[in-house]
């Protein structure tokens, strides 16, 4: 059974993620209103927000340690926060600053924090093979670290995902695939792109356990993830975890969502896993003051991170040429001068 | 079917289009003219293409001709190869060109090579459309142009429109071509509401169908001192630079250059010049001329 402290921690991760993205959204829209110009403002480029996905990240990452690896897709903030990625440097990265996690070269879809073994890929399903690789490394070194690959339900038709399931299964590797099913792949609803009813069923084809958590509930995710991660850590191989979440917003900022039935967004908003967890906490005797305290401190943490990020220097344009190699080629081996 | 001319020029065209409208205009016309032409991609139905590449198509055609497909590029780009070998004329879209990595085998081992490897027993009359380019801070997985990657594949024709006029004529030519054509449209030139285009890509576009020969560069500006061979967004940047230089140059020399709509194709002959030019200017032939 999940203890009240764990519940409180999950709640904290979830409200931090929600608050973070609300503040980020405001910063993102600076310079982009009234006319939306994706290259304007302090955060140019795409921005995929994860409001409605928080329960899956919090429930899964509650079982992870720093040495466990997580790979995240194009919608990574809630996962990064739950994995313990440095919030200040992550924010500076999203603002494209020199002191960001990746010196401003990755941006919001491509966050890398080796301190907590967190990495992203903006290419659909392409975080799966590296997660298998991290699990392979742990296995070869006889460490009990595990790897978790997060992806969307739209990504499960991609070769990299299916090949990774097979490789992980046949090698019995300590990896868990977590599919966040928000019903949409940009404008494409799931029934348009697959005949398979639930992603969990896909595991059958690889003879691995496939578990579906069919409501957006942090405790249910926590319990299912505990089994899956425990199995991986104990050397009993991979699991596919299929978690229902909700997309409360557009696919990315600026998405007109004209393809989406009007009541669908309302439906998504009605299922708020944060409210649900608050309810659970009250049942565990945590009172409203305490919940408010958690929210206040999350707000402060987020405000501080954004303030810090905004003060950070822009990268020197010359730095664009750095980091192509760890060992920069010398002129003799083919430099540019 | 509307009458087809080869490269008629914009004289007499009384409507201006953005590049995306011109591209869709040509696709619409080809799909009306030939039932064997169809379009496959992610978010090309209700969304109309993330970069407006299919905006409005669903109003004209059924969902079995404008097809949303799973995020399975290997499967649907490869399916386009197969349908093309069966005689259809599919157009398949890779949303951002950077995503070609996940289906590269279908692109370079099947789409590009099947004609040669079969001794022309089969051919692959398909078009691969794809959005290219950055300028809006989307980082390294969403910003490349990869012109060179495609142009270096023997068997592949590559076209890069830089204006609406090019976009329509090259799309007509691409769909009708009996070889595989990669049609690379620069996001910044499409005229998308949320990614303002520079002045330049929006041009007069004739109503009637016309083709622009694949493999020939276009001269965008005549001059005698400098030759700049470029493509896509940089055509406009180069033209801007030429304007600036012309304005600041001394009376002794006029500073300008020749600018290209670059369509690196598979011509075994050097590309012809479209405009008469003095012998002091160099031709702007494609650098990529894979063997054929
Ligand atoms: C190989 C590849 N194809 C297409 C895309 C473009 N793309 C980005 S997100 C997305 C939809 C993903 O849907 P899903 O996996 O369900 O995740 P969600 O956005 O719903 O969280 C697509 C098609 C991509 N990034 N990579
Ligand atoms: Mg989804």
XYZ file of C-alpha atoms in Angstrom, chain B:
292
model
C -7.896 19.101 -67.595
C -6.492 22.592 -67.658
C -4.001 23.226 -70.359
C -0.387 22.532 -69.645
C 2.497 24.668 -70.673
C 6.108 24.357 -69.781
C 7.306 27.246 -67.641
C 5.055 29.993 -69.045
C 6.235 32.665 -66.621
C 4.065 34.871 -64.480
C 3.087 37.368 -67.167
C -0.674 37.602 -67.310
C -1.239 35.771 -64.025
C -3.598 37.970 -62.076
C -3.652 36.160 -58.759
C -0.929 36.067 -56.141
C -0.592 32.955 -54.015
C 1.460 31.913 -51.046
C 3.716 28.948 -51.624
C 1.424 26.614 -49.705
C -1.629 27.647 -51.737
C 0.274 27.150 -54.960
C 1.469 23.716 -53.860
C -2.048 22.628 -52.890
C -3.396 24.118 -56.121
C -1.174 21.806 -58.160
C -1.939 18.756 -56.010
C -5.682 19.429 -56.314
C -5.460 19.719 -60.065
C -3.397 16.543 -60.399
C -5.804 14.630 -58.146
C -8.797 15.783 -60.185
C -7.085 14.856 -63.409
C -5.875 11.445 -62.336
C -7.617 9.147 -59.892
C -4.367 7.307 -59.337
C -2.883 10.300 -57.513
C -3.408 10.268 -53.764
C -1.807 11.865 -50.685
C -0.639 10.113 -47.498
C 0.790 11.630 -44.370
C 0.338 12.410 -40.699
C -2.229 15.102 -39.892
C -2.972 15.774 -43.552
C -6.742 15.309 -43.246
C -8.459 17.498 -40.649
C -5.332 19.443 -39.761
C -4.455 20.130 -43.387
C -0.768 19.458 -42.863
C 1.192 20.997 -40.009
C 2.805 23.347 -42.543
C -0.358 23.809 -44.650
C 0.786 21.380 -47.332
C -2.700 19.853 -47.693
C -4.850 22.725 -46.424
C -8.254 22.453 -48.114
C -7.677 19.101 -49.851
C -10.227 17.316 -47.687
C -12.928 19.670 -48.996
C -12.292 18.383 -52.502
C -11.501 14.716 -51.949
C -12.519 11.769 -49.814
C -10.501 10.438 -46.945
C -9.320 7.527 -49.028
C -7.480 9.954 -51.301
C -6.244 12.302 -48.597
C -5.107 9.780 -46.036
C -4.100 10.217 -42.433
C -1.747 7.369 -41.634
C -0.189 5.991 -38.440
C 3.114 7.457 -37.292
C 4.798 4.649 -39.223
C 6.910 6.325 -41.879
C 8.616 3.111 -42.921
C 5.245 1.534 -43.619
C 3.557 4.364 -45.491
C 6.546 5.720 -47.405
C 7.297 2.137 -48.376
C 3.641 1.667 -49.274
C 3.949 4.649 -51.600
C 6.890 2.904 -53.259
C 4.799 -0.229 -53.711
C 1.736 1.632 -54.978
C 3.946 3.541 -57.407
C 5.459 0.320 -58.690
C 1.897 -0.879 -59.191
C 1.380 2.119 -61.452
C -0.266 4.642 -59.133
C 1.108 8.108 -58.448
C 1.195 8.469 -54.682
C 2.376 11.507 -52.817
C 3.687 10.705 -49.336
C 4.648 13.326 -46.791
C 7.328 13.227 -44.118
C 6.190 15.984 -41.784
C 9.674 17.332 -41.016
C 12.526 16.211 -43.234
C 14.553 15.366 -40.131
C 12.188 12.419 -39.550
C 13.430 10.640 -42.663
C 15.811 8.788 -40.382
C 13.093 6.418 -39.244
C 12.312 5.296 -42.812
C 15.572 5.815 -44.594
C 15.719 2.338 -46.038
C 12.470 2.767 -47.933
C 13.770 6.073 -49.245
C 17.270 5.184 -50.351
C 17.234 1.445 -50.924
C 13.734 1.117 -52.385
C 12.367 4.421 -53.669
C 15.658 5.587 -55.181
C 17.153 2.296 -56.365
C 14.363 0.061 -57.618
C 14.348 1.490 -61.130
C 18.069 0.957 -61.676
C 18.302 -2.326 -59.853
C 15.418 -3.734 -61.874
C 16.930 -2.561 -65.132
C 13.828 -0.374 -65.480
C 11.609 -3.431 -65.197
C 9.804 -1.321 -62.607
C 9.757 2.380 -61.937
C 8.648 4.447 -58.972
C 6.559 7.458 -60.040
C 5.962 8.822 -56.559
C 6.528 12.133 -54.845
C 7.917 12.453 -51.343
C 6.954 15.838 -49.891
C 8.695 17.149 -46.813
C 9.040 20.362 -44.830
C 12.559 21.653 -44.342
C 14.426 24.321 -42.511
C 14.623 26.165 -39.244
C 14.831 29.851 -38.315
C 12.515 29.449 -35.348
C 14.647 27.726 -32.676
C 13.312 24.180 -32.955
C 16.756 22.617 -32.426
C 18.672 19.992 -34.347
C 15.975 17.343 -34.749
C 13.451 19.706 -36.339
C 15.413 22.248 -38.347
C 17.603 20.716 -41.004
C 17.132 21.051 -44.737
C 18.982 17.842 -45.728
C 18.986 18.869 -49.402
C 22.358 17.236 -49.813
C 21.325 13.959 -48.224
C 18.580 13.424 -50.789
C 20.469 14.896 -53.725
C 23.297 12.430 -53.188
C 21.073 9.397 -53.598
C 21.487 7.997 -57.104
C 18.079 7.623 -58.687
C 16.441 10.459 -56.791
C 15.242 13.732 -58.244
C 15.052 16.597 -55.795
C 13.182 19.846 -56.247
C 13.228 22.880 -53.989
C 10.773 25.650 -54.822
C 11.560 29.131 -53.589
C 8.431 30.918 -54.837
C 4.758 30.152 -55.281
C 5.300 30.088 -59.029
C 7.976 27.418 -58.585
C 5.879 25.539 -56.063
C 3.033 24.941 -58.492
C 5.070 24.209 -61.597
C 7.447 21.893 -59.789
C 4.574 19.988 -58.137
C 2.910 19.389 -61.498
C 6.233 18.226 -62.894
C 6.950 16.042 -59.861
C 3.619 14.196 -59.944
C 3.875 13.568 -63.687
C 7.481 12.474 -63.563
C 8.034 8.755 -64.016
C 10.868 8.782 -61.478
C 10.750 9.365 -57.739
C 10.866 13.038 -56.835
C 11.546 14.546 -53.421
C 9.686 17.843 -53.089
C 11.228 19.877 -50.281
C 9.327 22.944 -49.120
C 10.876 25.417 -46.727
C 8.596 26.112 -43.758
C 9.599 29.765 -43.661
C 8.496 30.266 -47.275
C 5.082 28.600 -47.123
C 3.137 31.649 -45.974
C 1.848 29.998 -42.813
C -0.027 32.352 -40.497
C 2.135 31.541 -37.481
C 5.464 31.623 -39.284
C 5.573 34.838 -41.286
C 7.346 34.490 -44.623
C 9.733 37.079 -46.033
C 8.692 39.183 -49.025
C 9.317 37.223 -52.169
C 7.831 33.714 -52.101
C 4.323 35.085 -52.670
C 4.112 35.552 -56.432
C 1.630 35.665 -59.283
C 0.625 32.133 -60.219
C -1.177 31.217 -63.456
C -4.514 29.431 -63.079
C -3.691 26.879 -65.746
C -1.461 23.914 -65.141
C 2.158 24.288 -66.122
C 5.287 22.320 -65.435
C 8.766 23.522 -64.650
C 11.441 21.212 -66.027
C 13.199 19.301 -63.282
C 16.950 19.658 -63.205
C 17.208 23.211 -64.385
C 18.233 26.098 -62.239
C 16.444 29.408 -62.571
C 18.100 32.779 -62.892
C 16.517 35.087 -60.382
C 18.705 38.084 -61.073
C 21.114 38.953 -63.854
C 24.522 40.395 -63.196
C 28.148 40.272 -64.179
C 30.310 40.160 -61.066
C 29.207 37.443 -58.727
C 27.410 34.158 -59.113
C 25.472 32.831 -56.179
C 23.968 29.388 -56.581
C 21.502 28.777 -53.814
C 18.061 27.428 -53.051
C 15.017 27.634 -50.839
C 15.028 30.361 -48.212
C 18.481 31.531 -49.197
C 17.330 32.601 -52.619
C 15.450 35.359 -50.837
C 18.296 36.158 -48.512
C 20.683 36.359 -51.442
C 18.324 38.584 -53.396
C 18.016 40.872 -50.408
C 21.768 41.040 -50.094
C 22.054 41.825 -53.809
C 19.593 44.701 -53.438
C 21.591 46.099 -50.606
C 24.880 45.754 -52.435
C 23.486 47.243 -55.610
C 22.292 50.248 -53.653
C 25.635 50.831 -51.993
C 27.956 49.991 -54.880
C 29.956 52.699 -56.638
C 29.064 53.819 -60.108
C 32.067 51.934 -61.460
C 30.613 48.485 -61.115
C 27.201 47.086 -60.727
C 27.125 44.431 -58.092
C 24.658 41.741 -58.596
C 24.522 38.082 -59.239
C 22.530 35.277 -60.670
C 20.206 33.508 -58.339
C 18.707 30.152 -58.673
C 15.679 28.160 -58.115
C 17.788 25.120 -57.629
C 16.335 21.879 -58.770
C 19.165 19.453 -58.459
C 17.957 16.660 -60.610
C 19.427 13.850 -62.501
C 20.187 15.534 -65.738
C 23.312 14.054 -67.204
C 23.717 17.228 -69.195
C 24.580 20.460 -67.443
C 21.525 22.499 -66.684
C 20.502 24.961 -69.365
C 20.272 28.616 -68.602
C 16.821 29.989 -68.602
C 17.786 33.494 -69.443
C 20.308 34.819 -71.875
C 23.341 35.914 -70.040
C 26.655 37.350 -70.905
C 29.585 35.014 -71.139
C 31.101 36.546 -68.049
C 28.559 34.923 -65.783
C 28.856 31.318 -64.789
C 26.028 28.897 -65.093
C 24.415 27.747 -61.933
C 24.352 24.075 -62.597
C 23.488 21.713 -59.808
C 26.469 20.331 -58.005
C 24.725 17.069 -57.356
C 24.437 15.017 -60.501
C 24.248 11.427 -59.400
C 25.124 8.907 -62.044
C 22.317 7.472 -64.059
